[in-house]
Amino acid sequence: MADKDELREQMIDAFGGADYPINSPMDLVPALPNGPSTKFESGDFSMTAMELNTKLGGGDFPYETPESFVDDIIDQLEEQGNI
């Protein structure tokens, strides 16, 4: 089972370097350590940034902070039963 706090921390670290506010997922790519291949893992959960982008809804852009963006991702992953 995935640890939500661990995933949240990994995502904030990865997405935190973007210039906020962000207006689309493409605003995040330059900040990611391994670009779209940046992987988030915890327990039996493993997904790249690209996979997150394709599996999650469009989001509620713009996001003002990395925390608000990551909280939305975590909520969507929970709703879909991924974590």
PDB file as gemmi writes it, atoms N, CA and C in Angstrom:
CRYST1    1.000    1.000    1.000  90.00  90.00  90.00 P 1                      
ATOM      1  N   MET A   1       0.838  -1.187   0.000  1.00  0.00           N  
ATOM      2  CA  MET A   1       0.000   0.000   0.000  1.00  0.00           C  
ATOM      3  C   MET A   1       0.884   1.253   0.000  1.00  0.00           C  
ATOM      4  N   ALA A   2       0.458   2.248  -0.738  1.00  0.00           N  
ATOM      5  CA  ALA A   2       1.225   3.489  -0.870  1.00  0.00           C  
ATOM      6  C   ALA A   2       1.064   4.370   0.365  1.00  0.00           C  
ATOM      7  N   ASP A   3       2.126   5.058   0.712  1.00  0.00           N  
ATOM      8  CA  ASP A   3       2.119   6.030   1.803  1.00  0.00           C  
ATOM      9  C   ASP A   3       1.867   7.410   1.184  1.00  0.00           C  
ATOM     10  N   LYS A   4       0.676   7.968   1.433  1.00  0.00           N  
ATOM     11  CA  LYS A   4       0.303   9.257   0.828  1.00  0.00           C  
ATOM     12  C   LYS A   4       1.254  10.370   1.211  1.00  0.00           C  
ATOM     13  N   ASP A   5       1.702  10.379   2.458  1.00  0.00           N  
ATOM     14  CA  ASP A   5       2.621  11.429   2.904  1.00  0.00           C  
ATOM     15  C   ASP A   5       3.956  11.342   2.166  1.00  0.00           C  
ATOM     16  N   GLU A   6       4.427  10.114   1.949  1.00  0.00           N  
ATOM     17  CA  GLU A   6       5.681   9.921   1.224  1.00  0.00           C  
ATOM     18  C   GLU A   6       5.535  10.394  -0.227  1.00  0.00           C  
ATOM     19  N   LEU A   7       4.429  10.016  -0.873  1.00  0.00           N  
ATOM     20  CA  LEU A   7       4.191  10.460  -2.249  1.00  0.00           C  
ATOM     21  C   LEU A   7       4.070  11.977  -2.320  1.00  0.00           C  
ATOM     22  N   ARG A   8       3.347  12.551  -1.376  1.00  0.00           N  
ATOM     23  CA  ARG A   8       3.152  14.010  -1.360  1.00  0.00           C  
ATOM     24  C   ARG A   8       4.509  14.714  -1.265  1.00  0.00           C  
ATOM     25  N   GLU A   9       5.372  14.218  -0.381  1.00  0.00           N  
ATOM     26  CA  GLU A   9       6.701  14.810  -0.217  1.00  0.00           C  
ATOM     27  C   GLU A   9       7.527  14.692  -1.500  1.00  0.00           C  
ATOM     28  N   GLN A  10       7.506  13.514  -2.142  1.00  0.00           N  
ATOM     29  CA  GLN A  10       8.240  13.322  -3.398  1.00  0.00           C  
ATOM     30  C   GLN A  10       7.749  14.297  -4.468  1.00  0.00           C  
ATOM     31  N   MET A  11       6.429  14.453  -4.549  1.00  0.00           N  
ATOM     32  CA  MET A  11       5.848  15.318  -5.578  1.00  0.00           C  
ATOM     33  C   MET A  11       6.126  16.792  -5.315  1.00  0.00           C  
ATOM     34  N   ILE A  12       6.045  17.196  -4.069  1.00  0.00           N  
ATOM     35  CA  ILE A  12       6.349  18.599  -3.745  1.00  0.00           C  
ATOM     36  C   ILE A  12       7.810  18.898  -4.068  1.00  0.00           C  
ATOM     37  N   ASP A  13       8.707  17.946  -3.751  1.00  0.00           N  
ATOM     38  CA  ASP A  13      10.124  18.123  -4.092  1.00  0.00           C  
ATOM     39  C   ASP A  13      10.299  18.258  -5.606  1.00  0.00           C  
ATOM     40  N   ALA A  14       9.611  17.416  -6.364  1.00  0.00           N  
ATOM     41  CA  ALA A  14       9.774  17.408  -7.821  1.00  0.00           C  
ATOM     42  C   ALA A  14       9.117  18.619  -8.487  1.00  0.00           C  
ATOM     43  N   PHE A  15       7.910  18.961  -8.056  1.00  0.00           N  
ATOM     44  CA  PHE A  15       7.162  20.039  -8.703  1.00  0.00           C  
ATOM     45  C   PHE A  15       7.449  21.412  -8.103  1.00  0.00           C  
ATOM     46  N   GLY A  16       8.134  21.436  -6.964  1.00  0.00           N  
ATOM     47  CA  GLY A  16       8.372  22.684  -6.250  1.00  0.00           C  
ATOM     48  C   GLY A  16       9.266  23.673  -6.967  1.00  0.00           C  
ATOM     49  N   GLY A  17      10.083  23.201  -7.895  1.00  0.00           N  
ATOM     50  CA  GLY A  17      11.004  24.091  -8.590  1.00  0.00           C  
ATOM     51  C   GLY A  17      10.410  24.842  -9.761  1.00  0.00           C  
ATOM     52  N   ALA A  18       9.144  24.574 -10.064  1.00  0.00           N  
ATOM     53  CA  ALA A  18       8.495  25.269 -11.186  1.00  0.00           C  
ATOM     54  C   ALA A  18       8.200  26.713 -10.790  1.00  0.00           C  
ATOM     55  N   ASP A  19       8.004  27.554 -11.793  1.00  0.00           N  
ATOM     56  CA  ASP A  19       7.646  28.948 -11.553  1.00  0.00           C  
ATOM     57  C   ASP A  19       6.135  29.049 -11.390  1.00  0.00           C  
ATOM     58  N   TYR A  20       5.723  29.298 -10.159  1.00  0.00           N  
ATOM     59  CA  TYR A  20       4.289  29.407  -9.856  1.00  0.00           C  
ATOM     60  C   TYR A  20       3.840  30.850  -9.955  1.00  0.00           C  
ATOM     61  N   PRO A  21       2.588  31.067 -10.381  1.00  0.00           N  
ATOM     62  CA  PRO A  21       1.556  30.073 -10.663  1.00  0.00           C  
ATOM     63  C   PRO A  21       1.844  29.317 -11.954  1.00  0.00           C  
ATOM     64  N   ILE A  22       1.350  28.059 -12.000  1.00  0.00           N  
ATOM     65  CA  ILE A  22       1.464  27.255 -13.214  1.00  0.00           C  
ATOM     66  C   ILE A  22       0.111  27.236 -13.904  1.00  0.00           C  
ATOM     67  N   ASN A  23       0.147  27.251 -15.234  1.00  0.00           N  
ATOM     68  CA  ASN A  23      -1.088  27.301 -16.009  1.00  0.00           C  
ATOM     69  C   ASN A  23      -1.392  26.017 -16.766  1.00  0.00           C  
ATOM     70  N   SER A  24      -0.428  25.094 -16.812  1.00  0.00           N  
ATOM     71  CA  SER A  24      -0.634  23.813 -17.485  1.00  0.00           C  
ATOM     72  C   SER A  24       0.439  22.836 -17.022  1.00  0.00           C  
ATOM     73  N   PRO A  25       0.239  21.541 -17.271  1.00  0.00           N  
ATOM     74  CA  PRO A  25       1.267  20.560 -16.909  1.00  0.00           C  
ATOM     75  C   PRO A  25       2.612  20.843 -17.574  1.00  0.00           C  
ATOM     76  N   MET A  26       2.597  21.459 -18.741  1.00  0.00           N  
ATOM     77  CA  MET A  26       3.847  21.744 -19.447  1.00  0.00           C  
ATOM     78  C   MET A  26       4.727  22.730 -18.675  1.00  0.00           C  
ATOM     79  N   ASP A  27       4.137  23.546 -17.818  1.00  0.00           N  
ATOM     80  CA  ASP A  27       4.915  24.471 -16.995  1.00  0.00           C  
ATOM     81  C   ASP A  27       5.791  23.734 -15.987  1.00  0.00           C  
ATOM     82  N   LEU A  28       5.479  22.471 -15.736  1.00  0.00           N  
ATOM     83  CA  LEU A  28       6.202  21.692 -14.730  1.00  0.00           C  
ATOM     84  C   LEU A  28       7.417  20.957 -15.286  1.00  0.00           C  
ATOM     85  N   VAL A  29       7.401  20.654 -16.565  1.00  0.00           N  
ATOM     86  CA  VAL A  29       8.437  19.795 -17.161  1.00  0.00           C  
ATOM     87  C   VAL A  29       9.854  20.296 -16.888  1.00  0.00           C  
ATOM     88  N   PRO A  30      10.156  21.596 -17.061  1.00  0.00           N  
ATOM     89  CA  PRO A  30      11.541  22.032 -16.806  1.00  0.00           C  
ATOM     90  C   PRO A  30      11.993  21.837 -15.352  1.00  0.00           C  
ATOM     91  N   ALA A  31      11.066  21.788 -14.424  1.00  0.00           N  
ATOM     92  CA  ALA A  31      11.420  21.653 -13.010  1.00  0.00           C  
ATOM     93  C   ALA A  31      11.672  20.202 -12.601  1.00  0.00           C  
ATOM     94  N   LEU A  32      11.172  19.254 -13.369  1.00  0.00           N  
ATOM     95  CA  LEU A  32      11.277  17.847 -12.985  1.00  0.00           C  
ATOM     96  C   LEU A  32      12.703  17.334 -13.151  1.00  0.00           C  
ATOM     97  N   PRO A  33      13.231  16.638 -12.135  1.00  0.00           N  
ATOM     98  CA  PRO A  33      14.614  16.161 -12.188  1.00  0.00           C  
ATOM     99  C   PRO A  33      14.911  15.284 -13.404  1.00  0.00           C  
ATOM    100  N   ASN A  34      13.965  14.439 -13.806  1.00  0.00           N  
ATOM    101  CA  ASN A  34      14.150  13.560 -14.959  1.00  0.00           C  
ATOM    102  C   ASN A  34      13.093  13.829 -16.027  1.00  0.00           C  
ATOM    103  N   GLY A  35      12.639  15.060 -16.092  1.00  0.00           N  
ATOM    104  CA  GLY A  35      11.613  15.414 -17.068  1.00  0.00           C  
ATOM    105  C   GLY A  35      10.366  14.573 -16.868  1.00  0.00           C  
ATOM    106  N   PRO A  36       9.653  14.260 -17.953  1.00  0.00           N  
ATOM    107  CA  PRO A  36       8.424  13.476 -17.842  1.00  0.00           C  
ATOM    108  C   PRO A  36       8.644  12.069 -17.290  1.00  0.00           C  
ATOM    109  N   SER A  37       9.902  11.604 -17.290  1.00  0.00           N  
ATOM    110  CA  SER A  37      10.212  10.265 -16.769  1.00  0.00           C  
ATOM    111  C   SER A  37      10.406  10.249 -15.257  1.00  0.00           C  
ATOM    112  N   THR A  38      10.313  11.403 -14.614  1.00  0.00           N  
ATOM    113  CA  THR A  38      10.445  11.460 -13.151  1.00  0.00           C  
ATOM    114  C   THR A  38       9.425  10.513 -12.537  1.00  0.00           C  
ATOM    115  N   LYS A  39       9.899   9.631 -11.658  1.00  0.00           N  
ATOM    116  CA  LYS A  39       9.053   8.579 -11.104  1.00  0.00           C  
ATOM    117  C   LYS A  39       8.731   8.857  -9.634  1.00  0.00           C  
ATOM    118  N   PHE A  40       7.476   8.584  -9.282  1.00  0.00           N  
ATOM    119  CA  PHE A  40       7.000   8.696  -7.904  1.00  0.00           C  
ATOM    120  C   PHE A  40       6.633   7.293  -7.449  1.00  0.00           C  
ATOM    121  N   GLU A  41       7.228   6.877  -6.302  1.00  0.00           N  
ATOM    122  CA  GLU A  41       7.040   5.507  -5.831  1.00  0.00           C  
ATOM    123  C   GLU A  41       6.833   5.459  -4.328  1.00  0.00           C  
ATOM    124  N   SER A  42       5.905   4.582  -3.934  1.00  0.00           N  
ATOM    125  CA  SER A  42       5.690   4.288  -2.523  1.00  0.00           C  
ATOM    126  C   SER A  42       4.910   2.983  -2.442  1.00  0.00           C  
ATOM    127  N   GLY A  43       5.423   2.040  -1.671  1.00  0.00           N  
ATOM    128  CA  GLY A  43       4.747   0.747  -1.560  1.00  0.00           C  
ATOM    129  C   GLY A  43       4.570   0.125  -2.932  1.00  0.00           C  
ATOM    130  N   ASP A  44       3.331  -0.246  -3.270  1.00  0.00           N  
ATOM    131  CA  ASP A  44       3.058  -0.863  -4.572  1.00  0.00           C  
ATOM    132  C   ASP A  44       2.687   0.165  -5.640  1.00  0.00           C  
ATOM    133  N   PHE A  45       2.784   1.453  -5.318  1.00  0.00           N  
ATOM    134  CA  PHE A  45       2.475   2.508  -6.276  1.00  0.00           C  
ATOM    135  C   PHE A  45       3.745   2.979  -6.963  1.00  0.00           C  
ATOM    136  N   SER A  46       3.680   3.083  -8.290  1.00  0.00           N  
ATOM    137  CA  SER A  46       4.784   3.623  -9.071  1.00  0.00           C  
ATOM    138  C   SER A  46       4.199   4.239 -10.333  1.00  0.00           C  
ATOM    139  N   MET A  47       4.489   5.522 -10.545  1.00  0.00           N  
ATOM    140  CA  MET A  47       3.970   6.213 -11.711  1.00  0.00           C  
ATOM    141  C   MET A  47       4.913   7.347 -12.077  1.00  0.00           C  
ATOM    142  N   THR A  48       5.130   7.518 -13.378  1.00  0.00           N  
ATOM    143  CA  THR A  48       5.956   8.634 -13.840  1.00  0.00           C  
ATOM    144  C   THR A  48       5.099   9.890 -13.938  1.00  0.00           C  
ATOM    145  N   ALA A  49       5.762  11.019 -14.064  1.00  0.00           N  
ATOM    146  CA  ALA A  49       5.039  12.286 -14.240  1.00  0.00           C  
ATOM    147  C   ALA A  49       4.172  12.221 -15.496  1.00  0.00           C  
ATOM    148  N   MET A  50       4.681  11.604 -16.566  1.00  0.00           N  
ATOM    149  CA  MET A  50       3.913  11.470 -17.810  1.00  0.00           C  
ATOM    150  C   MET A  50       2.668  10.618 -17.583  1.00  0.00           C  
ATOM    151  N   GLU A  51       2.804   9.528 -16.850  1.00  0.00           N  
ATOM    152  CA  GLU A  51       1.649   8.671 -16.559  1.00  0.00           C  
ATOM    153  C   GLU A  51       0.615   9.429 -15.732  1.00  0.00           C  
ATOM    154  N   LEU A  52       1.089  10.203 -14.751  1.00  0.00           N  
ATOM    155  CA  LEU A  52       0.156  11.011 -13.956  1.00  0.00           C  
ATOM    156  C   LEU A  52      -0.636  11.940 -14.865  1.00  0.00           C  
ATOM    157  N   ASN A  53       0.043  12.566 -15.785  1.00  0.00           N  
ATOM    158  CA  ASN A  53      -0.602  13.520 -16.681  1.00  0.00           C  
ATOM    159  C   ASN A  53      -1.678  12.850 -17.530  1.00  0.00           C  
ATOM    160  N   THR A  54      -1.440  11.614 -17.963  1.00  0.00           N  
ATOM    161  CA  THR A  54      -2.411  10.936 -18.818  1.00  0.00           C  
ATOM    162  C   THR A  54      -3.556  10.298 -18.032  1.00  0.00           C  
ATOM    163  N   LYS A  55      -3.318   9.914 -16.783  1.00  0.00           N  
ATOM    164  CA  LYS A  55      -4.340   9.216 -16.003  1.00  0.00           C  
ATOM    165  C   LYS A  55      -5.237  10.133 -15.185  1.00  0.00           C  
ATOM    166  N   LEU A  56      -4.770  11.345 -14.919  1.00  0.00           N  
ATOM    167  CA  LEU A  56      -5.545  12.247 -14.084  1.00  0.00           C  
ATOM    168  C   LEU A  56      -6.315  13.237 -14.932  1.00  0.00           C  
ATOM    169  N   GLY A  57      -7.334  13.830 -14.325  1.00  0.00           N  
ATOM    170  CA  GLY A  57      -8.110  14.839 -15.030  1.00  0.00           C  
ATOM    171  C   GLY A  57      -7.253  16.056 -15.335  1.00  0.00           C  
ATOM    172  N   GLY A  58      -7.822  16.994 -16.045  1.00  0.00           N  
ATOM    173  CA  GLY A  58      -7.084  18.166 -16.480  1.00  0.00           C  
ATOM    174  C   GLY A  58      -6.601  19.077 -15.370  1.00  0.00           C  
ATOM    175  N   GLY A  59      -7.115  18.918 -14.171  1.00  0.00           N  
ATOM    176  CA  GLY A  59      -6.704  19.770 -13.063  1.00  0.00           C  
ATOM    177  C   GLY A  59      -7.467  21.079 -13.059  1.00  0.00           C  
ATOM    178  N   ASP A  60      -7.243  21.844 -12.016  1.00  0.00           N  
ATOM    179  CA  ASP A  60      -7.942  23.110 -11.822  1.00  0.00           C  
ATOM    180  C   ASP A  60      -6.928  24.247 -11.940  1.00  0.00           C  
ATOM    181  N   PHE A  61      -6.342  24.368 -13.127  1.00  0.00           N  
ATOM    182  CA  PHE A  61      -5.311  25.381 -13.369  1.00  0.00           C  
ATOM    183  C   PHE A  61      -5.933  26.760 -13.382  1.00  0.00           C  
ATOM    184  N   PRO A  62      -5.204  27.782 -12.987  1.00  0.00           N  
ATOM    185  CA  PRO A  62      -3.807  27.761 -12.528  1.00  0.00           C  
ATOM    186  C   PRO A  62      -3.705  27.335 -11.060  1.00  0.00           C  
ATOM    187  N   TYR A  63      -2.552  26.823 -10.708  1.00  0.00           N  
ATOM    188  CA  TYR A  63      -2.222  26.497  -9.320  1.00  0.00           C  
ATOM    189  C   TYR A  63      -1.219  27.529  -8.831  1.00  0.00           C  
ATOM    190  N   GLU A  64      -1.455  28.040  -7.635  1.00  0.00           N  
ATOM    191  CA  GLU A  64      -0.603  29.096  -7.073  1.00  0.00           C  
ATOM    192  C   GLU A  64       0.621  28.558  -6.332  1.00  0.00           C  
ATOM    193  N   THR A  65       0.520  27.309  -5.833  1.00  0.00           N  
ATOM    194  CA  THR A  65       1.608  26.729  -5.032  1.00  0.00           C  
ATOM    195  C   THR A  65       1.785  25.251  -5.388  1.00  0.00           C  
ATOM    196  N   PRO A  66       2.979  24.717  -5.149  1.00  0.00           N  
ATOM    197  CA  PRO A  66       3.154  23.279  -5.376  1.00  0.00           C  
ATOM    198  C   PRO A  66       2.258  22.448  -4.470  1.00  0.00           C  
ATOM    199  N   GLU A  67       2.018  22.924  -3.258  1.00  0.00           N  
ATOM    200  CA  GLU A  67       1.181  22.175  -2.317  1.00  0.00           C  
ATOM    201  C   GLU A  67      -0.249  22.019  -2.833  1.00  0.00           C  
ATOM    202  N   SER A  68      -0.814  23.097  -3.383  1.00  0.00           N  
ATOM    203  CA  SER A  68      -2.186  22.998  -3.887  1.00  0.00           C  
ATOM    204  C   SER A  68      -2.254  22.068  -5.092  1.00  0.00           C  
ATOM    205  N   PHE A  69      -1.236  22.098  -5.941  1.00  0.00           N  
ATOM    206  CA  PHE A  69      -1.191  21.205  -7.098  1.00  0.00           C  
ATOM    207  C   PHE A  69      -1.081  19.748  -6.649  1.00  0.00           C  
ATOM    208  N   VAL A  70      -0.155  19.467  -5.739  1.00  0.00           N  
ATOM    209  CA  VAL A  70       0.066  18.096  -5.271  1.00  0.00           C  
ATOM    210  C   VAL A  70      -1.145  17.585  -4.505  1.00  0.00           C  
ATOM    211  N   ASP A  71      -1.780  18.425  -3.698  1.00  0.00           N  
ATOM    212  CA  ASP A  71      -2.988  17.987  -2.983  1.00  0.00           C  
ATOM    213  C   ASP A  71      -4.063  17.538  -3.957  1.00  0.00           C  
ATOM    214  N   ASP A  72      -4.201  18.247  -5.083  1.00  0.00           N  
ATOM    215  CA  ASP A  72      -5.180  17.877  -6.106  1.00  0.00           C  
ATOM    216  C   ASP A  72      -4.809  16.525  -6.732  1.00  0.00           C  
ATOM    217  N   ILE A  73      -3.528  16.320  -7.001  1.00  0.00           N  
ATOM    218  CA  ILE A  73      -3.077  15.039  -7.564  1.00  0.00           C  
ATOM    219  C   ILE A  73      -3.392  13.893  -6.602  1.00  0.00           C  
ATOM    220  N   ILE A  74      -3.036  14.066  -5.340  1.00  0.00           N  
ATOM    221  CA  ILE A  74      -3.271  13.022  -4.335  1.00  0.00           C  
ATOM    222  C   ILE A  74      -4.767  12.720  -4.241  1.00  0.00           C  
ATOM    223  N   ASP A  75      -5.603  13.746  -4.218  1.00  0.00           N  
ATOM    224  CA  ASP A  75      -7.060  13.548  -4.163  1.00  0.00           C  
ATOM    225  C   ASP A  75      -7.552  12.739  -5.356  1.00  0.00           C  
ATOM    226  N   GLN A  76      -7.061  13.076  -6.544  1.00  0.00           N  
ATOM    227  CA  GLN A  76      -7.484  12.343  -7.743  1.00  0.00           C  
ATOM    228  C   GLN A  76      -6.995  10.898  -7.729  1.00  0.00           C  
ATOM    229  N   LEU A  77      -5.771  10.672  -7.270  1.00  0.00           N  
ATOM    230  CA  LEU A  77      -5.254   9.310  -7.181  1.00  0.00           C  
ATOM    231  C   LEU A  77      -6.095   8.472  -6.215  1.00  0.00           C  
ATOM    232  N   GLU A  78      -6.515   9.091  -5.110  1.00  0.00           N  
ATOM    233  CA  GLU A  78      -7.378   8.398  -4.142  1.00  0.00           C  
ATOM    234  C   GLU A  78      -8.745   8.089  -4.747  1.00  0.00           C  
ATOM    235  N   GLU A  79      -9.335   9.078  -5.399  1.00  0.00           N  
ATOM    236  CA  GLU A  79     -10.655   8.887  -6.007  1.00  0.00           C  
ATOM    237  C   GLU A  79     -10.655   7.767  -7.046  1.00  0.00           C  
ATOM    238  N   GLN A  80      -9.560   7.620  -7.758  1.00  0.00           N  
ATOM    239  CA  GLN A  80      -9.448   6.589  -8.785  1.00  0.00           C  
ATOM    240  C   GLN A  80      -9.013   5.236  -8.221  1.00  0.00           C  
ATOM    241  N   GLY A  81      -8.721   5.196  -6.920  1.00  0.00           N  
ATOM    242  CA  GLY A  81      -8.314   3.938  -6.291  1.00  0.00           C  
ATOM    243  C   GLY A  81      -6.876   3.553  -6.574  1.00  0.00           C  
ATOM    244  N   ASN A  82      -6.061   4.518  -6.998  1.00  0.00           N  
ATOM    245  CA  ASN A  82      -4.649   4.220  -7.268  1.00  0.00           C  
ATOM    246  C   ASN A  82      -3.808   4.195  -5.998  1.00  0.00           C  
ATOM    247  N   ILE A  83      -4.254   4.889  -4.971  1.00  0.00           N  
ATOM    248  CA  ILE A  83      -3.538   4.854  -3.676  1.00  0.00           C  
ATOM    249  C   ILE A  83      -4.543   4.697  -2.557  1.00  0.00           C  
TER     250      ILE A  83                                                      
END                                                                             
